[in-house]
Amino acid sequence: MTGLQVEEWETDVPEFVPPATMKLMQRWGGDSFLNACDTSAEFHAFLSDLPADVAGVLCADSLLRDVMNGTFDQYFHNSFGITITRAISAMQAFGLSGHAEAATHALMVFGADFPEDRLARMDRMDDLPETAFDEATDQFHAAEDSHPIGMHEVLQRQANQLLSKAH
């Protein structure tokens, strides 16, 4: 058997540059933010240690990622659902009123008593129709499509401003 000749290829793989929102999360808590989202007490204790504008960006970014990856159903099913009220406030402050309206619409599906604890929220979701969040999700996507630069870009700009202040 003769030796196999392997041709060497050079490829230029761009180095991954984390978005500003990811850098912001790493700067202020990283995994601690993720781990604090399952229960109300842990979440509010964690947020109390963050600057309010940092908390707003992190909460809004969490909502954006889950809703754009799936739906509001996915967002509320996941631990990040606890960020809803802070995310709505942040979206309003950042000029994302259409996004905030859609998120408010999704929150109203739960009625007056939103369960912040993930397990309680999942239990409540079991009682909702499968299509409970469809209208709010469609409204959110429409807000994203009609926004001049999109929520992602707005959040990246906010995160970059916060990171530059931190240095």
PDB file of C-alpha atoms in Angstrom:
ATOM      1  CA  MET A   1       0.000   0.000   0.000  1.00  0.00           C
ATOM      2  CA  THR A   2       1.402   3.373  -0.962  1.00  0.00           C
ATOM      3  CA  GLY A   3       1.352   6.435   1.241  1.00  0.00           C
ATOM      4  CA  LEU A   4      -1.623   8.714   0.946  1.00  0.00           C
ATOM      5  CA  GLN A   5      -0.718  12.181  -0.146  1.00  0.00           C
ATOM      6  CA  VAL A   6      -2.683  14.861   1.636  1.00  0.00           C
ATOM      7  CA  GLU A   7      -2.995  18.266   0.164  1.00  0.00           C
ATOM      8  CA  GLU A   8      -2.675  21.090   2.662  1.00  0.00           C
ATOM      9  CA  TRP A   9      -5.177  23.898   2.492  1.00  0.00           C
ATOM     10  CA  GLU A  10      -4.929  27.262   4.057  1.00  0.00           C
ATOM     11  CA  THR A  11      -8.175  28.834   5.044  1.00  0.00           C
ATOM     12  CA  ASP A  12      -8.854  32.139   6.614  1.00  0.00           C
ATOM     13  CA  VAL A  13     -11.312  31.548   9.400  1.00  0.00           C
ATOM     14  CA  PRO A  14     -12.366  34.806  10.955  1.00  0.00           C
ATOM     15  CA  GLU A  15     -11.731  35.008  14.653  1.00  0.00           C
ATOM     16  CA  PHE A  16     -14.938  35.035  16.661  1.00  0.00           C
ATOM     17  CA  VAL A  17     -15.568  38.437  18.115  1.00  0.00           C
ATOM     18  CA  PRO A  18     -18.263  38.275  20.764  1.00  0.00           C
ATOM     19  CA  PRO A  19     -21.025  40.838  20.413  1.00  0.00           C
ATOM     20  CA  ALA A  20     -21.012  43.720  22.851  1.00  0.00           C
ATOM     21  CA  THR A  21     -23.989  42.282  24.741  1.00  0.00           C
ATOM     22  CA  MET A  22     -22.017  39.091  25.405  1.00  0.00           C
ATOM     23  CA  LYS A  23     -19.029  41.110  26.596  1.00  0.00           C
ATOM     24  CA  LEU A  24     -21.376  43.068  28.855  1.00  0.00           C
ATOM     25  CA  MET A  25     -22.749  39.860  30.357  1.00  0.00           C
ATOM     26  CA  GLN A  26     -19.227  38.537  30.905  1.00  0.00           C
ATOM     27  CA  ARG A  27     -18.221  41.822  32.537  1.00  0.00           C
ATOM     28  CA  TRP A  28     -21.204  41.810  34.911  1.00  0.00           C
ATOM     29  CA  GLY A  29     -21.798  38.283  36.015  1.00  0.00           C
ATOM     30  CA  GLY A  30     -21.522  35.870  33.106  1.00  0.00           C
ATOM     31  CA  ASP A  31     -22.888  32.539  34.247  1.00  0.00           C
ATOM     32  CA  SER A  32     -24.188  34.145  37.427  1.00  0.00           C
ATOM     33  CA  PHE A  33     -26.825  35.939  35.325  1.00  0.00           C
ATOM     34  CA  LEU A  34     -27.832  32.692  33.670  1.00  0.00           C
ATOM     35  CA  ASN A  35     -27.959  30.790  36.953  1.00  0.00           C
ATOM     36  CA  ALA A  36     -30.017  33.466  38.708  1.00  0.00           C
ATOM     37  CA  CYS A  37     -32.945  33.250  36.302  1.00  0.00           C
ATOM     38  CA  ASP A  38     -34.732  30.193  37.699  1.00  0.00           C
ATOM     39  CA  THR A  39     -36.178  31.728  40.853  1.00  0.00           C
ATOM     40  CA  SER A  40     -37.526  35.149  41.666  1.00  0.00           C
ATOM     41  CA  ALA A  41     -35.411  35.598  44.800  1.00  0.00           C
ATOM     42  CA  GLU A  42     -32.126  34.763  43.045  1.00  0.00           C
ATOM     43  CA  PHE A  43     -32.976  36.914  40.041  1.00  0.00           C
ATOM     44  CA  HIS A  44     -33.870  40.030  42.013  1.00  0.00           C
ATOM     45  CA  ALA A  45     -30.867  39.589  44.308  1.00  0.00           C
ATOM     46  CA  PHE A  46     -28.589  39.357  41.280  1.00  0.00           C
ATOM     47  CA  LEU A  47     -30.165  42.388  39.587  1.00  0.00           C
ATOM     48  CA  SER A  48     -29.823  44.460  42.729  1.00  0.00           C
ATOM     49  CA  ASP A  49     -26.036  44.221  42.295  1.00  0.00           C
ATOM     50  CA  LEU A  50     -26.129  45.444  38.674  1.00  0.00           C
ATOM     51  CA  PRO A  51     -26.362  48.980  37.355  1.00  0.00           C
ATOM     52  CA  ALA A  52     -29.955  49.420  36.121  1.00  0.00           C
ATOM     53  CA  ASP A  53     -28.917  50.153  32.521  1.00  0.00           C
ATOM     54  CA  VAL A  54     -26.747  47.014  32.399  1.00  0.00           C
ATOM     55  CA  ALA A  55     -29.627  44.919  33.739  1.00  0.00           C
ATOM     56  CA  GLY A  56     -31.904  46.423  31.096  1.00  0.00           C
ATOM     57  CA  VAL A  57     -29.607  45.506  28.216  1.00  0.00           C
ATOM     58  CA  LEU A  58     -29.049  41.963  29.526  1.00  0.00           C
ATOM     59  CA  CYS A  59     -32.767  41.354  30.060  1.00  0.00           C
ATOM     60  CA  ALA A  60     -33.789  42.800  26.686  1.00  0.00           C
ATOM     61  CA  ASP A  61     -31.069  40.821  24.924  1.00  0.00           C
ATOM     62  CA  SER A  62     -32.254  37.605  26.588  1.00  0.00           C
ATOM     63  CA  LEU A  63     -35.781  38.241  25.374  1.00  0.00           C
ATOM     64  CA  LEU A  64     -34.606  39.074  21.861  1.00  0.00           C
ATOM     65  CA  ARG A  65     -32.510  35.921  21.524  1.00  0.00           C
ATOM     66  CA  ASP A  66     -35.248  33.566  22.740  1.00  0.00           C
ATOM     67  CA  VAL A  67     -38.100  35.148  20.782  1.00  0.00           C
ATOM     68  CA  MET A  68     -36.111  35.387  17.546  1.00  0.00           C
ATOM     69  CA  ASN A  69     -34.868  31.826  18.002  1.00  0.00           C
ATOM     70  CA  GLY A  70     -38.347  30.541  18.711  1.00  0.00           C
ATOM     71  CA  THR A  71     -41.380  32.356  20.089  1.00  0.00           C
ATOM     72  CA  PHE A  72     -42.617  33.960  23.277  1.00  0.00           C
ATOM     73  CA  ASP A  73     -43.660  30.446  24.250  1.00  0.00           C
ATOM     74  CA  GLN A  74     -39.993  29.403  24.166  1.00  0.00           C
ATOM     75  CA  TYR A  75     -38.936  32.554  26.010  1.00  0.00           C
ATOM     76  CA  PHE A  76     -41.380  32.020  28.868  1.00  0.00           C
ATOM     77  CA  HIS A  77     -40.665  28.300  29.016  1.00  0.00           C
ATOM     78  CA  ASN A  78     -36.951  28.994  29.390  1.00  0.00           C
ATOM     79  CA  SER A  79     -35.462  30.543  32.487  1.00  0.00           C
ATOM     80  CA  PHE A  80     -35.100  33.934  30.760  1.00  0.00           C
ATOM     81  CA  GLY A  81     -38.866  34.446  30.936  1.00  0.00           C
ATOM     82  CA  ILE A  82     -38.290  36.022  34.330  1.00  0.00           C
ATOM     83  CA  THR A  83     -36.646  39.008  32.606  1.00  0.00           C
ATOM     84  CA  ILE A  84     -39.906  40.165  30.962  1.00  0.00           C
ATOM     85  CA  THR A  85     -40.758  43.247  33.018  1.00  0.00           C
ATOM     86  CA  ARG A  86     -37.172  44.543  33.040  1.00  0.00           C
ATOM     87  CA  ALA A  87     -36.910  43.815  29.299  1.00  0.00           C
ATOM     88  CA  ILE A  88     -40.098  45.777  28.575  1.00  0.00           C
ATOM     89  CA  SER A  89     -38.818  48.776  30.550  1.00  0.00           C
ATOM     90  CA  ALA A  90     -35.497  48.633  28.720  1.00  0.00           C
ATOM     91  CA  MET A  91     -37.122  48.370  25.296  1.00  0.00           C
ATOM     92  CA  GLN A  92     -39.242  51.436  26.070  1.00  0.00           C
ATOM     93  CA  ALA A  93     -36.169  53.354  27.253  1.00  0.00           C
ATOM     94  CA  PHE A  94     -34.210  52.369  24.125  1.00  0.00           C
ATOM     95  CA  GLY A  95     -36.920  53.558  21.712  1.00  0.00           C
ATOM     96  CA  LEU A  96     -38.161  50.071  20.884  1.00  0.00           C
ATOM     97  CA  SER A  97     -41.829  50.795  21.581  1.00  0.00           C
ATOM     98  CA  GLY A  98     -43.185  48.262  19.075  1.00  0.00           C
ATOM     99  CA  HIS A  99     -41.072  45.521  20.614  1.00  0.00           C
ATOM    100  CA  ALA A 100     -42.167  46.584  24.107  1.00  0.00           C
ATOM    101  CA  GLU A 101     -45.841  46.506  23.067  1.00  0.00           C
ATOM    102  CA  ALA A 102     -45.462  42.971  21.712  1.00  0.00           C
ATOM    103  CA  ALA A 103     -43.741  41.821  24.902  1.00  0.00           C
ATOM    104  CA  THR A 104     -46.462  43.457  27.007  1.00  0.00           C
ATOM    105  CA  HIS A 105     -49.058  41.645  24.915  1.00  0.00           C
ATOM    106  CA  ALA A 106     -47.240  38.356  25.604  1.00  0.00           C
ATOM    107  CA  LEU A 107     -47.043  39.112  29.327  1.00  0.00           C
ATOM    108  CA  MET A 108     -50.785  39.809  29.456  1.00  0.00           C
ATOM    109  CA  VAL A 109     -51.469  36.214  28.382  1.00  0.00           C
ATOM    110  CA  PHE A 110     -50.674  35.288  31.984  1.00  0.00           C
ATOM    111  CA  GLY A 111     -53.145  37.803  33.378  1.00  0.00           C
ATOM    112  CA  ALA A 112     -52.477  39.862  36.485  1.00  0.00           C
ATOM    113  CA  ASP A 113     -50.391  37.248  38.291  1.00  0.00           C
ATOM    114  CA  PHE A 114     -47.230  36.530  36.289  1.00  0.00           C
ATOM    115  CA  PRO A 115     -45.279  33.619  37.808  1.00  0.00           C
ATOM    116  CA  GLU A 116     -41.622  34.637  37.927  1.00  0.00           C
ATOM    117  CA  ASP A 117     -40.401  31.278  39.202  1.00  0.00           C
ATOM    118  CA  ARG A 118     -39.696  29.076  36.220  1.00  0.00           C
ATOM    119  CA  LEU A 119     -41.419  25.910  37.455  1.00  0.00           C
ATOM    120  CA  ALA A 120     -44.563  27.813  38.429  1.00  0.00           C
ATOM    121  CA  ARG A 121     -44.528  29.565  35.046  1.00  0.00           C
ATOM    122  CA  MET A 122     -44.166  26.260  33.213  1.00  0.00           C
ATOM    123  CA  ASP A 123     -47.114  24.847  35.180  1.00  0.00           C
ATOM    124  CA  ARG A 124     -49.240  27.835  34.167  1.00  0.00           C
ATOM    125  CA  MET A 125     -48.158  27.458  30.559  1.00  0.00           C
ATOM    126  CA  ASP A 126     -49.409  23.869  30.564  1.00  0.00           C
ATOM    127  CA  ASP A 127     -52.920  25.301  30.991  1.00  0.00           C
ATOM    128  CA  LEU A 128     -52.607  27.715  28.063  1.00  0.00           C
ATOM    129  CA  PRO A 129     -53.529  26.892  24.473  1.00  0.00           C
ATOM    130  CA  GLU A 130     -50.597  26.098  22.176  1.00  0.00           C
ATOM    131  CA  THR A 131     -51.277  29.280  20.223  1.00  0.00           C
ATOM    132  CA  ALA A 132     -51.429  31.568  23.278  1.00  0.00           C
ATOM    133  CA  PHE A 133     -48.327  33.553  22.306  1.00  0.00           C
ATOM    134  CA  ASP A 134     -48.619  33.428  18.510  1.00  0.00           C
ATOM    135  CA  GLU A 135     -50.130  36.900  18.099  1.00  0.00           C
ATOM    136  CA  ALA A 136     -47.541  38.530  20.375  1.00  0.00           C
ATOM    137  CA  THR A 137     -44.720  36.707  18.580  1.00  0.00           C
ATOM    138  CA  ASP A 138     -46.019  37.893  15.204  1.00  0.00           C
ATOM    139  CA  GLN A 139     -46.310  41.419  16.602  1.00  0.00           C
ATOM    140  CA  PHE A 140     -42.702  41.243  17.860  1.00  0.00           C
ATOM    141  CA  HIS A 141     -41.399  40.059  14.470  1.00  0.00           C
ATOM    142  CA  ALA A 142     -43.351  42.857  12.750  1.00  0.00           C
ATOM    143  CA  ALA A 143     -41.790  45.394  15.127  1.00  0.00           C
ATOM    144  CA  GLU A 144     -38.356  43.995  14.338  1.00  0.00           C
ATOM    145  CA  ASP A 145     -39.000  44.113  10.586  1.00  0.00           C
ATOM    146  CA  SER A 146     -40.241  47.701  10.702  1.00  0.00           C
ATOM    147  CA  HIS A 147     -37.505  49.087  12.976  1.00  0.00           C
ATOM    148  CA  PRO A 148     -34.852  51.042  11.039  1.00  0.00           C
ATOM    149  CA  ILE A 149     -31.854  49.191  12.521  1.00  0.00           C
ATOM    150  CA  GLY A 150     -33.387  46.374  14.553  1.00  0.00           C
ATOM    151  CA  MET A 151     -33.327  45.577  18.226  1.00  0.00           C
ATOM    152  CA  HIS A 152     -30.051  43.666  18.019  1.00  0.00           C
ATOM    153  CA  GLU A 153     -28.200  46.727  16.748  1.00  0.00           C
ATOM    154  CA  VAL A 154     -29.841  48.991  19.331  1.00  0.00           C
ATOM    155  CA  LEU A 155     -28.727  46.648  22.122  1.00  0.00           C
ATOM    156  CA  GLN A 156     -25.193  46.372  20.730  1.00  0.00           C
ATOM    157  CA  ARG A 157     -24.901  50.158  20.716  1.00  0.00           C
ATOM    158  CA  GLN A 158     -26.206  50.375  24.281  1.00  0.00           C
ATOM    159  CA  ALA A 159     -23.810  47.648  25.420  1.00  0.00           C
ATOM    160  CA  ASN A 160     -20.841  49.344  23.742  1.00  0.00           C
ATOM    161  CA  GLN A 161     -21.670  52.610  25.512  1.00  0.00           C
ATOM    162  CA  LEU A 162     -21.854  50.819  28.857  1.00  0.00           C
ATOM    163  CA  LEU A 163     -18.609  48.965  28.239  1.00  0.00           C
ATOM    164  CA  SER A 164     -16.800  52.176  27.310  1.00  0.00           C
ATOM    165  CA  LYS A 165     -18.015  53.805  30.558  1.00  0.00           C
ATOM    166  CA  ALA A 166     -16.761  50.817  32.558  1.00  0.00           C
ATOM    167  CA  HIS A 167     -13.150  51.299  31.526  1.00  0.00           C
TER     168      HIS A 167
END
